[in-house]
């Protein structure tokens, strides 16, 4: 047990870290290649990203789309430096993320994933986990922005109701709104949403998209999704299509629809699914 605990993390702070502050210029993937460590479950797939180059300006709301296994989640998981890239450079505001202190880097990033991780505490405590030093007013404001307050009157003790292990006493959509509030209370300059509404009902998905329209102002938002919906298109201004670890298409929804067959199929398939439902 102690031998495991005493292991040194592979990802560590630089000896002399550079200051970061709020990301106000750009995110740059410069000729980035990446493959998972050999012990990883996806190692057999080889390189996940292959000499990928991409620049995202601060304040852009970007949808990153593509089929399963194309590298969408891997791309955004490199930003908080969960893994180090194999080759190339990944920079925030012109600074390599290897030169940044991990705590400062990750403080600038909020993440909401498809598999929401909630704890057997209250709604309030689960939101506060995103920023342990946040004030009560900040936590309540985040709950309001993420439309958590819209369902609190259905809980016996409101925001101070215990929600069970993994939030089992909430619906999928309610769990996602709590996770969004947790990300919002951090006040991040970069917000990552990895299939964040896939487990949400239509009402919750619409509320999450509405919340994002306001929260995205002045922030960089990266939305990972299999497909686009009309509510997303109301505030997403750029679509990046990945295929086999590389950028296949990049532009507005209209431009990518004209240029990219893969994207047309994804968008039309989602449209047909919604109409059938």
C-alpha positions as protocol buffer text, in pm:
chain_id: "A"
residue {
  index: 1
  type: UNK
  ca { x: 0 y: 0 z: 0 }
}
residue {
  index: 2
  type: UNK
  ca { x: 270 y: 252 z: 101 }
}
residue {
  index: 3
  type: UNK
  ca { x: 482 y: 154 z: -199 }
}
residue {
  index: 4
  type: UNK
  ca { x: 190 y: 256 z: -422 }
}
residue {
  index: 5
  type: UNK
  ca { x: 122 y: 578 z: -228 }
}
residue {
  index: 6
  type: UNK
  ca { x: 490 y: 678 z: -242 }
}
residue {
  index: 7
  type: UNK
  ca { x: 513 y: 654 z: -619 }
}
residue {
  index: 8
  type: UNK
  ca { x: 599 y: 985 z: -785 }
}
residue {
  index: 9
  type: UNK
  ca { x: 345 y: 1115 z: -1037 }
}
residue {
  index: 10
  type: UNK
  ca { x: 453 y: 1105 z: -1399 }
}
residue {
  index: 11
  type: UNK
  ca { x: 309 y: 1455 z: -1446 }
}
residue {
  index: 12
  type: UNK
  ca { x: 488 y: 1705 z: -1222 }
}
residue {
  index: 13
  type: UNK
  ca { x: 546 y: 2078 z: -1186 }
}
residue {
  index: 14
  type: UNK
  ca { x: 842 y: 2239 z: -1364 }
}
residue {
  index: 15
  type: UNK
  ca { x: 1132 y: 2357 z: -1150 }
}
residue {
  index: 16
  type: UNK
  ca { x: 1066 y: 2722 z: -1239 }
}
residue {
  index: 17
  type: UNK
  ca { x: 701 y: 2752 z: -1352 }
}
residue {
  index: 18
  type: UNK
  ca { x: 584 y: 3045 z: -1561 }
}
residue {
  index: 19
  type: UNK
  ca { x: 286 y: 3252 z: -1440 }
}
residue {
  index: 20
  type: UNK
  ca { x: -39 y: 3195 z: -1628 }
}
residue {
  index: 21
  type: UNK
  ca { x: -337 y: 3395 z: -1505 }
}
residue {
  index: 22
  type: UNK
  ca { x: -660 y: 3391 z: -1706 }
}
residue {
  index: 23
  type: UNK
  ca { x: -616 y: 3252 z: -2056 }
}
residue {
  index: 24
  type: UNK
  ca { x: -678 y: 3560 z: -2267 }
}
residue {
  index: 25
  type: UNK
  ca { x: -507 y: 3494 z: -2602 }
}
residue {
  index: 26
  type: UNK
  ca { x: -520 y: 3145 z: -2745 }
}
residue {
  index: 27
  type: UNK
  ca { x: -493 y: 2767 z: -2716 }
}
residue {
  index: 28
  type: UNK
  ca { x: -246 y: 2621 z: -2965 }
}
residue {
  index: 29
  type: UNK
  ca { x: -192 y: 2259 z: -3062 }
}
residue {
  index: 30
  type: UNK
  ca { x: 123 y: 2268 z: -3274 }
}
residue {
  index: 31
  type: UNK
  ca { x: 199 y: 1946 z: -3463 }
}
residue {
  index: 32
  type: UNK
  ca { x: 82 y: 1742 z: -3162 }
}
residue {
  index: 33
  type: UNK
  ca { x: 109 y: 1363 z: -3159 }
}
residue {
  index: 34
  type: UNK
  ca { x: -6 y: 1145 z: -2873 }
}
residue {
  index: 35
  type: UNK
  ca { x: -53 y: 778 z: -2788 }
}
residue {
  index: 36
  type: UNK
  ca { x: -162 y: 631 z: -2456 }
}
residue {
  index: 37
  type: UNK
  ca { x: 91 y: 449 z: -2233 }
}
residue {
  index: 38
  type: UNK
  ca { x: 135 y: 82 z: -2315 }
}
residue {
  index: 39
  type: UNK
  ca { x: -58 y: -25 z: -2002 }
}
residue {
  index: 40
  type: UNK
  ca { x: -360 y: 179 z: -2108 }
}
residue {
  index: 41
  type: UNK
  ca { x: -667 y: -2 z: -2235 }
}
residue {
  index: 42
  type: UNK
  ca { x: -658 y: 182 z: -2570 }
}
residue {
  index: 43
  type: UNK
  ca { x: -287 y: 128 z: -2633 }
}
residue {
  index: 44
  type: UNK
  ca { x: -360 y: -120 z: -2909 }
}
residue {
  index: 45
  type: UNK
  ca { x: -508 y: 161 z: -3115 }
}
residue {
  index: 46
  type: UNK
  ca { x: -162 y: 321 z: -3158 }
}
residue {
  index: 47
  type: UNK
  ca { x: -136 y: 698 z: -3200 }
}
residue {
  index: 48
  type: UNK
  ca { x: -459 y: 873 z: -3110 }
}
residue {
  index: 49
  type: UNK
  ca { x: -352 y: 1218 z: -3233 }
}
residue {
  index: 50
  type: UNK
  ca { x: -123 y: 1247 z: -3534 }
}
residue {
  index: 51
  type: UNK
  ca { x: 67 y: 1571 z: -3596 }
}
residue {
  index: 52
  type: UNK
  ca { x: -246 y: 1771 z: -3520 }
}
residue {
  index: 53
  type: UNK
  ca { x: -228 y: 2149 z: -3546 }
}
residue {
  index: 54
  type: UNK
  ca { x: -507 y: 2373 z: -3425 }
}
residue {
  index: 55
  type: UNK
  ca { x: -539 y: 2727 z: -3288 }
}
residue {
  index: 56
  type: UNK
  ca { x: -841 y: 2835 z: -3083 }
}
residue {
  index: 57
  type: UNK
  ca { x: -871 y: 3201 z: -2995 }
}
residue {
  index: 58
  type: UNK
  ca { x: -969 y: 3303 z: -2643 }
}
residue {
  index: 59
  type: UNK
  ca { x: -1343 y: 3358 z: -2617 }
}
residue {
  index: 60
  type: UNK
  ca { x: -1436 y: 3119 z: -2899 }
}
residue {
  index: 61
  type: UNK
  ca { x: -1717 y: 2868 z: -2852 }
}
residue {
  index: 62
  type: UNK
  ca { x: -1606 y: 2562 z: -3045 }
}
residue {
  index: 63
  type: UNK
  ca { x: -1779 y: 2230 z: -3108 }
}
residue {
  index: 64
  type: UNK
  ca { x: -1543 y: 1937 z: -3165 }
}
residue {
  index: 65
  type: UNK
  ca { x: -1727 y: 1658 z: -3339 }
}
residue {
  index: 66
  type: UNK
  ca { x: -1650 y: 1322 z: -3493 }
}
residue {
  index: 67
  type: UNK
  ca { x: -1721 y: 955 z: -3468 }
}
residue {
  index: 68
  type: UNK
  ca { x: -1620 y: 736 z: -3173 }
}
residue {
  index: 69
  type: UNK
  ca { x: -1246 y: 691 z: -3142 }
}
residue {
  index: 70
  type: UNK
  ca { x: -1149 y: 993 z: -3352 }
}
residue {
  index: 71
  type: UNK
  ca { x: -961 y: 1160 z: -3065 }
}
residue {
  index: 72
  type: UNK
  ca { x: -1211 y: 1421 z: -2940 }
}
residue {
  index: 73
  type: UNK
  ca { x: -1185 y: 1344 z: -2567 }
}
residue {
  index: 74
  type: UNK
  ca { x: -811 y: 1282 z: -2589 }
}
residue {
  index: 75
  type: UNK
  ca { x: -762 y: 1627 z: -2741 }
}
residue {
  index: 76
  type: UNK
  ca { x: -927 y: 1811 z: -2452 }
}
residue {
  index: 77
  type: UNK
  ca { x: -777 y: 1580 z: -2186 }
}
residue {
  index: 78
  type: UNK
  ca { x: -435 y: 1709 z: -2285 }
}
residue {
  index: 79
  type: UNK
  ca { x: -528 y: 2065 z: -2183 }
}
residue {
  index: 80
  type: UNK
  ca { x: -537 y: 2003 z: -1803 }
}
residue {
  index: 81
  type: UNK
  ca { x: -224 y: 1795 z: -1861 }
}
residue {
  index: 82
  type: UNK
  ca { x: -375 y: 1464 z: -1757 }
}
residue {
  index: 83
  type: UNK
  ca { x: -120 y: 1324 z: -2001 }
}
residue {
  index: 84
  type: UNK
  ca { x: 189 y: 1468 z: -2166 }
}
residue {
  index: 85
  type: UNK
  ca { x: 207 y: 1476 z: -2544 }
}
residue {
  index: 86
  type: UNK
  ca { x: 458 y: 1261 z: -2733 }
}
residue {
  index: 87
  type: UNK
  ca { x: 564 y: 1526 z: -2984 }
}
residue {
  index: 88
  type: UNK
  ca { x: 485 y: 1882 z: -3082 }
}
residue {
  index: 89
  type: UNK
  ca { x: 381 y: 2164 z: -2851 }
}
residue {
  index: 90
  type: UNK
  ca { x: 66 y: 2258 z: -2661 }
}
residue {
  index: 91
  type: UNK
  ca { x: 55 y: 2623 z: -2555 }
}
residue {
  index: 92
  type: UNK
  ca { x: -176 y: 2851 z: -2361 }
}
residue {
  index: 93
  type: UNK
  ca { x: -120 y: 3220 z: -2432 }
}
residue {
  index: 94
  type: UNK
  ca { x: 207 y: 3124 z: -2599 }
}
residue {
  index: 95
  type: UNK
  ca { x: 338 y: 2930 z: -2297 }
}
residue {
  index: 96
  type: UNK
  ca { x: 398 y: 2556 z: -2310 }
}
residue {
  index: 97
  type: UNK
  ca { x: 177 y: 2382 z: -2055 }
}
residue {
  index: 98
  type: UNK
  ca { x: 486 y: 2188 z: -1942 }
}
residue {
  index: 99
  type: UNK
  ca { x: 620 y: 2521 z: -1812 }
}
residue {
  index: 100
  type: UNK
  ca { x: 309 y: 2597 z: -1602 }
}
residue {
  index: 101
  type: UNK
  ca { x: 233 y: 2503 z: -1244 }
}
residue {
  index: 102
  type: UNK
  ca { x: -31 y: 2229 z: -1248 }
}
residue {
  index: 103
  type: UNK
  ca { x: -253 y: 2391 z: -985 }
}
residue {
  index: 104
  type: UNK
  ca { x: -257 y: 2723 z: -1176 }
}
residue {
  index: 105
  type: UNK
  ca { x: -319 y: 2548 z: -1508 }
}
residue {
  index: 106
  type: UNK
  ca { x: -609 y: 2341 z: -1378 }
}
residue {
  index: 107
  type: UNK
  ca { x: -760 y: 2632 z: -1188 }
}
residue {
  index: 108
  type: UNK
  ca { x: -825 y: 2795 z: -1528 }
}
residue {
  index: 109
  type: UNK
  ca { x: -1017 y: 2493 z: -1659 }
}
residue {
  index: 110
  type: UNK
  ca { x: -1367 y: 2370 z: -1575 }
}
residue {
  index: 111
  type: UNK
  ca { x: -1470 y: 2023 z: -1693 }
}
residue {
  index: 112
  type: UNK
  ca { x: -1812 y: 1859 z: -1726 }
}
residue {
  index: 113
  type: UNK
  ca { x: -1802 y: 1503 z: -1856 }
}
residue {
  index: 114
  type: UNK
  ca { x: -2055 y: 1249 z: -1974 }
}
residue {
  index: 115
  type: UNK
  ca { x: -2001 y: 1037 z: -1661 }
}
residue {
  index: 116
  type: UNK
  ca { x: -2083 y: 1281 z: -1384 }
}
residue {
  index: 117
  type: UNK
  ca { x: -1890 y: 1223 z: -1061 }
}
residue {
  index: 118
  type: UNK
  ca { x: -2097 y: 1326 z: -761 }
}
residue {
  index: 119
  type: UNK
  ca { x: -2049 y: 1236 z: -397 }
}
residue {
  index: 120
  type: UNK
  ca { x: -2279 y: 1119 z: -119 }
}
residue {
  index: 121
  type: UNK
  ca { x: -2318 y: 1467 z: 20 }
}
residue {
  index: 122
  type: UNK
  ca { x: -2560 y: 1753 z: -29 }
}
residue {
  index: 123
  type: UNK
  ca { x: -2623 y: 1942 z: -352 }
}
residue {
  index: 124
  type: UNK
  ca { x: -2449 y: 2240 z: -191 }
}
residue {
  index: 125
  type: UNK
  ca { x: -2140 y: 2037 z: -100 }
}
residue {
  index: 126
  type: UNK
  ca { x: -2115 y: 1885 z: -446 }
}
residue {
  index: 127
  type: UNK
  ca { x: -2118 y: 2229 z: -608 }
}
residue {
  index: 128
  type: UNK
  ca { x: -1871 y: 2368 z: -353 }
}
residue {
  index: 129
  type: UNK
  ca { x: -1626 y: 2089 z: -441 }
}
residue {
  index: 130
  type: UNK
  ca { x: -1545 y: 2282 z: -761 }
}
residue {
  index: 131
  type: UNK
  ca { x: -1405 y: 2573 z: -557 }
}
residue {
  index: 132
  type: UNK
  ca { x: -1349 y: 2487 z: -189 }
}
residue {
  index: 133
  type: UNK
  ca { x: -1289 y: 2850 z: -94 }
}
residue {
  index: 134
  type: UNK
  ca { x: -1599 y: 2987 z: -269 }
}
residue {
  index: 135
  type: UNK
  ca { x: -1842 y: 3187 z: -60 }
}
residue {
  index: 136
  type: UNK
  ca { x: -2201 y: 3080 z: -1 }
}
residue {
  index: 137
  type: UNK
  ca { x: -2319 y: 3358 z: -233 }
}
residue {
  index: 138
  type: UNK
  ca { x: -2091 y: 3231 z: -513 }
}
residue {
  index: 139
  type: UNK
  ca { x: -2215 y: 2873 z: -471 }
}
residue {
  index: 140
  type: UNK
  ca { x: -2580 y: 2982 z: -476 }
}
residue {
  index: 141
  type: UNK
  ca { x: -2513 y: 3200 z: -782 }
}
residue {
  index: 142
  type: UNK
  ca { x: -2358 y: 2905 z: -966 }
}
residue {
  index: 143
  type: UNK
  ca { x: -2659 y: 2690 z: -874 }
}
residue {
  index: 144
  type: UNK
  ca { x: -2887 y: 2954 z: -1016 }
}
residue {
  index: 145
  type: UNK
  ca { x: -2688 y: 2997 z: -1338 }
}
residue {
  index: 146
  type: UNK
  ca { x: -2689 y: 2620 z: -1402 }
}
residue {
  index: 147
  type: UNK
  ca { x: -3065 y: 2593 z: -1332 }
}
residue {
  index: 148
  type: UNK
  ca { x: -3006 y: 2373 z: -1029 }
}
residue {
  index: 149
  type: UNK
  ca { x: -3245 y: 2595 z: -835 }
}
residue {
  index: 150
  type: UNK
  ca { x: -3519 y: 2497 z: -1080 }
}
residue {
  index: 151
  type: UNK
  ca { x: -3553 y: 2152 z: -917 }
}
residue {
  index: 152
  type: UNK
  ca { x: -3453 y: 2228 z: -557 }
}
residue {
  index: 153
  type: UNK
  ca { x: -3814 y: 2265 z: -444 }
}
residue {
  index: 154
  type: UNK
  ca { x: -3868 y: 1896 z: -529 }
}
residue {
  index: 155
  type: UNK
  ca { x: -3601 y: 1793 z: -276 }
}
residue {
  index: 156
  type: UNK
  ca { x: -3689 y: 1756 z: 95 }
}
residue {
  index: 157
  type: UNK
  ca { x: -3415 y: 1991 z: 218 }
}
residue {
  index: 158
  type: UNK
  ca { x: -3354 y: 2195 z: -93 }
}
residue {
  index: 159
  type: UNK
  ca { x: -2988 y: 2259 z: -172 }
}
residue {
  index: 160
  type: UNK
  ca { x: -2889 y: 2090 z: 155 }
}
residue {
  index: 161
  type: UNK
  ca { x: -3045 y: 1756 z: 57 }
}
residue {
  index: 162
  type: UNK
  ca { x: -2811 y: 1455 z: 46 }
}
residue {
  index: 163
  type: UNK
  ca { x: -2817 y: 1302 z: -302 }
}
residue {
  index: 164
  type: UNK
  ca { x: -2675 y: 954 z: -237 }
}
residue {
  index: 165
  type: UNK
  ca { x: -2372 y: 777 z: -374 }
}
residue {
  index: 166
  type: UNK
  ca { x: -2288 y: 909 z: -724 }
}
residue {
  index: 167
  type: UNK
  ca { x: -2595 y: 1132 z: -698 }
}
residue {
  index: 168
  type: UNK
  ca { x: -2827 y: 834 z: -737 }
}
residue {
  index: 169
  type: UNK
  ca { x: -3124 y: 1025 z: -591 }
}
residue {
  index: 170
  type: UNK
  ca { x: -3117 y: 1274 z: -881 }
}
residue {
  index: 171
  type: UNK
  ca { x: -3212 y: 1221 z: -1243 }
}
residue {
  index: 172
  type: UNK
  ca { x: -2945 y: 1219 z: -1512 }
}
residue {
  index: 173
  type: UNK
  ca { x: -3030 y: 1573 z: -1618 }
}
residue {
  index: 174
  type: UNK
  ca { x: -3026 y: 1699 z: -1260 }
}
residue {
  index: 175
  type: UNK
  ca { x: -2685 y: 1544 z: -1201 }
}
residue {
  index: 176
  type: UNK
  ca { x: -2549 y: 1717 z: -1511 }
}
residue {
  index: 177
  type: UNK
  ca { x: -2679 y: 2054 z: -1392 }
}
residue {
  index: 178
  type: UNK
  ca { x: -2508 y: 2006 z: -1056 }
}
residue {
  index: 179
  type: UNK
  ca { x: -2185 y: 1917 z: -1240 }
}
residue {
  index: 180
  type: UNK
  ca { x: -2221 y: 2229 z: -1455 }
}
residue {
  index: 181
  type: UNK
  ca { x: -2272 y: 2445 z: -1145 }
}
residue {
  index: 182
  type: UNK
  ca { x: -1957 y: 2290 z: -995 }
}
residue {
  index: 183
  type: UNK
  ca { x: -1762 y: 2392 z: -1306 }
}
residue {
  index: 184
  type: UNK
  ca { x: -1916 y: 2740 z: -1308 }
}
residue {
  index: 185
  type: UNK
  ca { x: -1827 y: 2818 z: -947 }
}
residue {
  index: 186
  type: UNK
  ca { x: -1460 y: 2782 z: -1043 }
}
residue {
  index: 187
  type: UNK
  ca { x: -1502 y: 3081 z: -1276 }
}
residue {
  index: 188
  type: UNK
  ca { x: -1272 y: 2917 z: -1534 }
}
residue {
  index: 189
  type: UNK
  ca { x: -1136 y: 3088 z: -1841 }
}
residue {
  index: 190
  type: UNK
  ca { x: -1168 y: 2757 z: -2032 }
}
residue {
  index: 191
  type: UNK
  ca { x: -1475 y: 2533 z: -2006 }
}
residue {
  index: 192
  type: UNK
  ca { x: -1466 y: 2178 z: -2142 }
}
residue {
  index: 193
  type: UNK
  ca { x: -1790 y: 1987 z: -2197 }
}
residue {
  index: 194
  type: UNK
  ca { x: -1738 y: 1626 z: -2299 }
}
residue {
  index: 195
  type: UNK
  ca { x: -2074 y: 1489 z: -2413 }
}
residue {
  index: 196
  type: UNK
  ca { x: -2216 y: 1679 z: -2116 }
}
residue {
  index: 197
  type: UNK
  ca { x: -2582 y: 1647 z: -2218 }
}
residue {
  index: 198
  type: UNK
  ca { x: -2580 y: 1290 z: -2348 }
}
residue {
  index: 199
  type: UNK
  ca { x: -2736 y: 1155 z: -2025 }
}
residue {
  index: 200
  type: UNK
  ca { x: -2974 y: 1448 z: -1983 }
}
residue {
  index: 201
  type: UNK
  ca { x: -3343 y: 1455 z: -2072 }
}
residue {
  index: 202
  type: UNK
  ca { x: -3459 y: 1705 z: -2335 }
}
residue {
  index: 203
  type: UNK
  ca { x: -3567 y: 1963 z: -2077 }
}
residue {
  index: 204
  type: UNK
  ca { x: -3236 y: 1951 z: -1890 }
}
residue {
  index: 205
  type: UNK
  ca { x: -3036 y: 1957 z: -2213 }
}
residue {
  index: 206
  type: UNK
  ca { x: -3222 y: 2269 z: -2325 }
}
residue {
  index: 207
  type: UNK
  ca { x: -3161 y: 2437 z: -1986 }
}
residue {
  index: 208
  type: UNK
  ca { x: -2792 y: 2347 z: -1994 }
}
residue {
  index: 209
  type: UNK
  ca { x: -2756 y: 2497 z: -2341 }
}
residue {
  index: 210
  type: UNK
  ca { x: -2941 y: 2808 z: -2225 }
}
residue {
  index: 211
  type: UNK
  ca { x: -2709 y: 2839 z: -1925 }
}
residue {
  index: 212
  type: UNK
  ca { x: -2406 y: 2801 z: -2148 }
}
residue {
  index: 213
  type: UNK
  ca { x: -2516 y: 3081 z: -2379 }
}
residue {
  index: 214
  type: UNK
  ca { x: -2475 y: 3328 z: -2093 }
}
residue {
  index: 215
  type: UNK
  ca { x: -2179 y: 3166 z: -1919 }
}
residue {
  index: 216
  type: UNK
  ca { x: -1978 y: 3132 z: -2241 }
}
residue {
  index: 217
  type: UNK
  ca { x: -1952 y: 3508 z: -2286 }
}
residue {
  index: 218
  type: UNK
  ca { x: -1586 y: 3605 z: -2244 }
}
residue {
  index: 219
  type: UNK
  ca { x: -1471 y: 3243 z: -2203 }
}
residue {
  index: 220
  type: UNK
  ca { x: -1325 y: 2976 z: -2427 }
}
residue {
  index: 221
  type: UNK
  ca { x: -1565 y: 2682 z: -2451 }
}
residue {
  index: 222
  type: UNK
  ca { x: -1480 y: 2345 z: -2605 }
}
residue {
  index: 223
  type: UNK
  ca { x: -1782 y: 2121 z: -2656 }
}
residue {
  index: 224
  type: UNK
  ca { x: -1721 y: 1757 z: -2742 }
}
residue {
  index: 225
  type: UNK
  ca { x: -2018 y: 1600 z: -2914 }
}
residue {
  index: 226
  type: UNK
  ca { x: -2114 y: 1333 z: -3162 }
}
residue {
  index: 227
  type: UNK
  ca { x: -2358 y: 1565 z: -3331 }
}
residue {
  index: 228
  type: UNK
  ca { x: -2495 y: 1916 z: -3344 }
}
residue {
  index: 229
  type: UNK
  ca { x: -2842 y: 2030 z: -3240 }
}
residue {
  index: 230
  type: UNK
  ca { x: -3032 y: 2352 z: -3318 }
}
residue {
  index: 231
  type: UNK
  ca { x: -2990 y: 2473 z: -2957 }
}
residue {
  index: 232
  type: UNK
  ca { x: -2612 y: 2430 z: -2983 }
}
residue {
  index: 233
  type: UNK
  ca { x: -2600 y: 2616 z: -3312 }
}
residue {
  index: 234
  type: UNK
  ca { x: -2749 y: 2920 z: -3141 }
}
residue {
  index: 235
  type: UNK
  ca { x: -2415 y: 2995 z: -2975 }
}
residue {
  index: 236
  type: UNK
  ca { x: -2150 y: 2767 z: -3129 }
}
residue {
  index: 237
  type: UNK
  ca { x: -1962 y: 2972 z: -3387 }
}
residue {
  index: 238
  type: UNK
  ca { x: -1701 y: 2719 z: -3500 }
}
residue {
  index: 239
  type: UNK
  ca { x: -1709 y: 2347 z: -3573 }
}
residue {
  index: 240
  type: UNK
  ca { x: -1398 y: 2129 z: -3583 }
}
residue {
  index: 241
  type: UNK
  ca { x: -1436 y: 1778 z: -3724 }
}
residue {
  index: 242
  type: UNK
  ca { x: -1181 y: 1517 z: -3620 }
}
residue {
  index: 243
  type: UNK
  ca { x: -1115 y: 1191 z: -3794 }
}
residue {
  index: 244
  type: UNK
  ca { x: -839 y: 941 z: -3719 }
}
residue {
  index: 245
  type: UNK
  ca { x: -659 y: 1185 z: -3489 }
}
residue {
  index: 246
  type: UNK
  ca { x: -642 y: 1473 z: -3735 }
}
residue {
  index: 247
  type: UNK
  ca { x: -847 y: 1780 z: -3822 }
}
residue {
  index: 248
  type: UNK
  ca { x: -1073 y: 1688 z: -4113 }
}
residue {
  index: 249
  type: UNK
  ca { x: -1268 y: 2015 z: -4136 }
}
residue {
  index: 250
  type: UNK
  ca { x: -1276 y: 2350 z: -3956 }
}
residue {
  index: 251
  type: UNK
  ca { x: -1517 y: 2640 z: -3997 }
}
residue {
  index: 252
  type: UNK
  ca { x: -1870 y: 2759 z: -3933 }
}
residue {
  index: 253
  type: UNK
  ca { x: -2157 y: 2510 z: -3930 }
}
residue {
  index: 254
  type: UNK
  ca { x: -2258 y: 2620 z: -4280 }
}
residue {
  index: 255
  type: UNK
  ca { x: -1903 y: 2595 z: -4416 }
}
residue {
  index: 256
  type: UNK
  ca { x: -1834 y: 2254 z: -4265 }
}
residue {
  index: 257
  type: UNK
  ca { x: -2172 y: 2123 z: -4379 }
}
residue {
  index: 258
  type: UNK
  ca { x: -2083 y: 2214 z: -4739 }
}
residue {
  index: 259
  type: UNK
  ca { x: -1727 y: 2084 z: -4725 }
}
residue {
  index: 260
  type: UNK
  ca { x: -1736 y: 1772 z: -4506 }
}
residue {
  index: 261
  type: UNK
  ca { x: -1934 y: 1459 z: -4583 }
}
residue {
  index: 262
  type: UNK
  ca { x: -1860 y: 1309 z: -4239 }
}
residue {
  index: 263
  type: UNK
  ca { x: -2014 y: 1612 z: -4069 }
}
residue {
  index: 264
  type: UNK
  ca { x: -2318 y: 1613 z: -4296 }
}
residue {
  index: 265
  type: UNK
  ca { x: -2384 y: 1252 z: -4208 }
}
residue {
  index: 266
  type: UNK
  ca { x: -2349 y: 1320 z: -3835 }
}
residue {
  index: 267
  type: UNK
  ca { x: -2574 y: 1626 z: -3845 }
}
residue {
  index: 268
  type: UNK
  ca { x: -2838 y: 1468 z: -4069 }
}
residue {
  index: 269
  type: UNK
  ca { x: -2836 y: 1148 z: -3862 }
}
residue {
  index: 270
  type: UNK
  ca { x: -2904 y: 1345 z: -3543 }
}
residue {
  index: 271
  type: UNK
  ca { x: -3178 y: 1546 z: -3716 }
}
residue {
  index: 272
  type: UNK
  ca { x: -3351 y: 1229 z: -3832 }
}
residue {
  index: 273
  type: UNK
  ca { x: -3321 y: 1075 z: -3482 }
}
residue {
  index: 274
  type: UNK
  ca { x: -3483 y: 1380 z: -3320 }
}
residue {
  index: 275
  type: UNK
  ca { x: -3766 y: 1385 z: -3577 }
}
residue {
  index: 276
  type: UNK
  ca { x: -3831 y: 1014 z: -3524 }
}
residue {
  index: 277
  type: UNK
  ca { x: -3848 y: 1067 z: -3146 }
}
